[in-house]
Coordinates of C-alpha atoms and ligand atoms in Angstrom, one line a residue:
X18 CA 0.0 0.0 0.0
X19 CA 1.6 3.4 -1.0
X20 CA 1.4 6.4 1.3
X21 CA -1.5 8.6 0.0
X22 CA -2.6 12.0 0.6
X23 CA -6.1 13.0 -0.2
X24 CA -6.5 16.9 -0.6
X25 CA -9.8 18.2 1.1
X26 CA -9.0 21.8 0.5
X27 CA -6.2 24.1 -1.1
X28 CA -7.8 27.4 -0.7
X29 CA -6.8 30.5 1.3
X30 CA -8.4 31.9 4.5
X31 CA -11.9 32.4 3.1
X32 CA -12.6 29.6 0.6
X33 CA -15.1 29.8 -2.4
X34 CA -18.3 27.5 -2.5
X35 CA -17.4 23.8 -2.7
X36 CA -13.8 24.6 -1.6
X37 CA -12.0 24.6 1.7
X38 CA -8.9 26.2 3.3
X39 CA -5.8 24.1 3.0
X40 CA -6.2 20.7 4.7
X41 CA -5.6 17.1 3.6
X42 CA -5.6 13.7 5.1
X43 CA -2.7 11.1 4.9
X44 CA -3.5 7.4 4.4
X45 CA -7.2 8.2 5.1
X46 CA -6.6 8.5 8.9
X47 CA -4.1 11.2 9.7
X48 CA -5.6 14.6 9.1
X49 CA -3.6 17.8 8.7
X50 CA -5.6 20.9 9.9
X51 CA -9.4 21.0 9.7
X52 CA -10.1 23.8 7.3
X53 CA -13.6 25.1 7.7
X54 CA -15.2 21.9 7.2
X55 CA -12.9 18.9 7.0
X56 CA -15.4 16.3 8.4
X57 CA -18.0 16.9 5.7
X58 CA -15.3 17.1 2.9
X59 CA -13.9 13.8 4.1
X60 CA -17.4 12.2 3.6
X61 CA -17.5 13.4 0.1
X62 CA -14.5 11.3 -0.8
X63 CA -15.7 8.2 1.2
X64 CA -13.5 8.9 4.4
X65 CA -15.3 8.5 7.6
X66 CA -14.5 11.2 10.2
X67 CA -14.5 8.1 12.6
X68 CA -11.4 6.9 10.8
X69 CA -9.2 9.8 11.8
X70 CA -6.7 8.6 14.2
X71 CA -4.6 11.6 14.5
X72 CA -5.1 15.4 13.8
X73 CA -2.0 17.4 13.1
X74 CA -2.2 21.1 13.4
X75 CA 0.4 23.2 11.5
X76 CA -0.7 26.2 13.6
X77 CA -3.7 27.5 15.4
X78 CA -5.2 30.3 13.2
X79 CA -8.8 30.2 12.7
X80 CA -8.8 28.9 9.0
X81 CA -6.8 25.9 10.2
X82 CA -8.8 24.9 13.3
X83 CA -12.5 26.1 12.5
X84 CA -13.5 22.6 11.5
X85 CA -12.5 21.0 14.9
X86 CA -15.8 21.3 16.7
X87 CA -17.6 19.8 13.7
X88 CA -15.1 16.8 13.5
X89 CA -15.6 16.3 17.3
X90 CA -19.4 16.6 17.1
X91 CA -19.6 14.1 14.2
X92 CA -17.5 11.6 15.9
X93 CA -19.6 11.7 19.2
X94 CA -22.9 11.7 17.3
X95 CA -21.9 8.6 15.2
X96 CA -19.9 6.6 17.8
X97 CA -22.5 4.0 18.0
X98 CA -21.3 3.1 14.5
X99 CA -18.0 2.1 16.1
X100 CA -18.3 0.3 19.4
X101 CA -14.7 1.1 20.2
X102 CA -13.7 4.5 19.1
X103 CA -10.5 5.6 20.5
X104 CA -10.1 9.3 21.5
X105 CA -8.8 11.6 18.7
X106 CA -5.2 12.2 19.0
X107 CA -4.2 15.8 18.4
X108 CA -0.7 17.0 17.7
X109 CA 0.0 20.7 17.4
X110 CA 2.2 23.7 18.6
X111 CA 2.7 23.7 22.4
X112 CA 1.7 27.4 22.7
X113 CA -1.8 27.0 21.4
X114 CA -3.0 23.4 20.9
X115 CA -4.5 22.9 24.3
X116 CA -6.4 26.2 24.0
X117 CA -7.9 25.5 20.7
X118 CA -9.0 22.1 21.8
X119 CA -10.7 23.6 24.9
X120 CA -12.5 26.3 22.8
X121 CA -13.8 23.5 20.4
X122 CA -14.9 21.5 23.4
X123 CA -16.7 24.6 25.0
X124 CA -18.6 25.1 21.8
X125 CA -20.2 21.6 22.3
X126 CA -21.2 22.6 25.7
X127 CA -20.0 19.2 27.1
X128 CA -20.8 20.3 30.7
X129 CA -24.6 20.8 29.8
X130 CA -24.6 17.9 27.4
X131 CA -22.3 15.3 29.0
X132 CA -23.1 12.6 26.4
X133 CA -20.9 14.8 23.9
X134 CA -17.9 14.2 26.0
X135 CA -15.1 12.2 24.3
X136 CA -11.9 14.1 25.2
X137 CA -9.1 14.1 22.6
X138 CA -5.6 13.1 23.7
X139 CA -3.3 16.2 23.1
X140 CA 0.3 16.1 22.1
X141 CA 2.0 19.5 22.2
X142 CA 5.0 19.9 20.3
X143 CA 7.7 22.6 20.5
X144 CA 9.0 23.5 16.9
X145 CA 12.1 21.6 16.3
X146 CA 10.9 18.6 18.4
X147 CA 10.0 15.1 16.9
X148 CA 7.1 12.9 17.4
X149 CA 6.9 9.1 16.9
X150 CA 4.2 6.6 17.0
X151 CA 3.6 3.1 15.6
X152 CA 2.5 4.5 12.2
X153 CA 4.6 7.5 11.5
X154 CA 7.4 9.9 12.5
X155 CA 7.1 13.6 12.5
X156 CA 10.3 15.9 12.3
X157 CA 9.6 19.6 12.7
X158 CA 11.0 22.9 12.1
X159 CA 9.5 26.3 13.0
X160 CA 7.7 28.2 10.5
X161 CA 7.8 32.0 9.9
X162 CA 4.3 33.2 11.0
X163 CA 2.8 35.6 13.5
X164 CA 1.7 32.6 15.6
X165 CA 3.8 29.5 16.6
X166 CA 3.6 27.0 13.7
X167 CA 5.6 24.2 12.2
X168 CA 6.5 22.6 8.9
X169 CA 6.5 18.9 9.3
X170 CA 8.3 16.0 7.7
X171 CA 6.0 13.0 7.7
X172 CA 7.6 9.6 7.5
X173 CA 5.4 6.7 7.0
X174 CA 7.1 3.8 9.0
X175 CA 5.1 1.1 7.1
X176 CA 6.5 2.2 3.7
X177 CA 9.5 4.5 4.5
X178 CA 7.8 7.2 2.2
X179 CA 8.6 10.7 3.5
X180 CA 7.3 14.2 2.4
X181 CA 7.3 17.6 4.0
X182 CA 4.3 19.9 4.3
X183 CA 4.0 23.6 5.6
X184 CA 1.3 25.4 7.2
X185 CA 1.4 29.1 6.8
X186 CA 4.8 30.5 6.6
X187 CA 7.0 33.2 5.0
X188 CA 9.9 32.1 2.9
X189 CA 12.1 30.2 5.2
X190 CA 15.2 28.2 4.0
X191 CA 15.2 25.7 7.0
X192 CA 12.0 24.3 5.3
X193 CA 14.3 23.4 2.4
X194 CA 16.7 21.6 4.6
X195 CA 13.9 19.6 6.2
X196 CA 12.6 18.6 2.6
X197 CA 16.0 17.8 1.1
X198 CA 15.9 15.2 -1.7
X199 CA 12.2 14.1 -0.8
X200 CA 9.7 13.2 -3.4
X201 CA 7.0 15.8 -2.4
X202 CA 6.9 19.3 -0.8
X203 CA 3.4 20.7 0.0
X204 CA 3.9 24.4 0.5
X205 CA 1.6 27.4 1.0
X206 CA 1.3 30.1 -1.7
X207 CA -1.1 32.6 -0.1
X208 CA 0.3 35.5 -2.3
X209 CA -0.1 33.7 -5.6
X210 CA 2.1 35.0 -8.3
X211 CA 2.9 38.3 -6.4
X212 CA 6.3 38.8 -4.9
X213 CA 5.9 40.5 -1.7
X214 CA 9.1 42.3 -0.3
X215 CA 10.0 41.1 3.2
X216 CA 9.5 44.5 4.7
X217 CA 5.8 44.5 3.4
X218 CA 5.1 40.9 4.6
X219 CA 3.6 41.5 7.8
X220 CA 1.2 38.6 7.5
X221 CA 4.2 36.3 7.1
X222 CA 3.0 34.2 4.1
X223 CA 4.7 33.0 0.9
X224 CA 4.1 33.5 -2.8
X225 CA 4.1 30.7 -5.3
X226 CA 7.5 32.0 -6.3
X227 CA 8.8 31.6 -2.7
X228 CA 7.5 28.0 -2.4
X229 CA 9.1 27.2 -6.0
X230 CA 12.3 28.5 -4.6
X231 CA 12.3 26.4 -1.6
X232 CA 11.4 23.4 -3.7
X233 CA 14.4 24.2 -5.9
X234 CA 16.7 24.5 -3.0
X235 CA 15.5 21.4 -1.5
X236 CA 15.8 19.3 -4.6
X237 CA 12.4 17.6 -4.2
X238 CA 10.8 15.8 -7.1
X239 CA 7.4 17.5 -6.9
X240 CA 5.8 20.7 -5.3
X241 CA 2.1 20.8 -4.5
X242 CA 0.8 24.5 -3.9
X243 CA -1.8 25.0 -1.2
X244 CA -3.5 27.9 0.7
X245 CA -4.0 30.1 -2.4
X246 CA -7.4 31.8 -3.3
X247 CA -9.1 30.0 -6.3
X248 CA -9.0 32.7 -8.7
X249 CA -5.3 33.1 -8.4
X250 CA -4.2 29.5 -8.6
X251 CA -3.6 29.3 -12.4
X252 CA -1.5 32.5 -12.4
X253 CA 0.4 31.3 -9.3
X254 CA 1.0 27.9 -10.9
X255 CA 2.4 29.3 -14.0
X256 CA 4.8 31.6 -12.1
X257 CA 6.0 28.7 -9.8
X258 CA 6.7 26.5 -12.7
X259 CA 9.1 29.0 -14.3
X260 CA 11.3 28.4 -11.2
X261 CA 10.4 24.8 -10.5
X262 CA 8.8 23.0 -13.4
X263 CA 7.3 20.0 -11.4
X264 CA 4.8 22.1 -9.6
X265 CA 1.1 21.4 -9.5
X266 CA -2.1 22.5 -7.7
X267 CA -4.0 19.6 -6.3
X268 CA -7.6 19.3 -7.3
X269 CA -10.2 19.1 -4.7
X270 CA -10.3 15.5 -3.6
X271 CA -7.2 14.5 -5.5
X272 CA -5.3 11.6 -4.1
X273 CA -1.5 11.9 -4.4
X274 CA 0.7 8.9 -3.9
X275 CA 4.2 9.2 -2.3
Ligands
LIG328 ZN1 -4.0 30.0 7.0
LIG329 ZN1 -2.0 31.2 9.6

């Protein structure tokens, strides 16, 4: 079985209809960020939210965690379908992950509706730390963003396949070191084809040109762009391909094998 990545969204902060903010699921059970609506998007591609074993947060900005209460609610409402449903395991930046899980749980009002209680297990990570479980290893580097965040190298322990994905980040060469020689880099491209000088980059995002430059420096085989508004994706792709030809924008629901 190859390692697979199913893209549930590639859009920027506020997605268009039928789209979602950047999020994807690895091997149909390790979800990366929740977008606005990851649970419902998974169902569209035949993946049950009950199958999610780990949720990995790149960082805790709203467009990356808004879908968490929905995911938790789906799992408790449908847990009769799965007599033994282990708690969702959530990995994320140490500074924010506990707070975001508490906020999502509060939205479900579990004190008033105790039947909705199914507390996740939380694994806070400090950027630079690694995480290991039976299925995969995660190595991390800090991203350049206004809140604490990480780029992750995911290694599938069953297949040995590895790839790197970023959350939101400005151009940051340590990400190229993390991705050195790997078959795939998934990198944000919020600014599309527009180059934003560092002194104007207060939101600390990347352009498609920045992403392509990181891919070129890393010597990866392929670059997948994410976190770019739909109307800008075609232009962003063309600009990135001039620097790094093996660049693509995953389609909604596209499955990529590593
Ligand atoms: Zn974002
Ligand atoms: Zn962000």
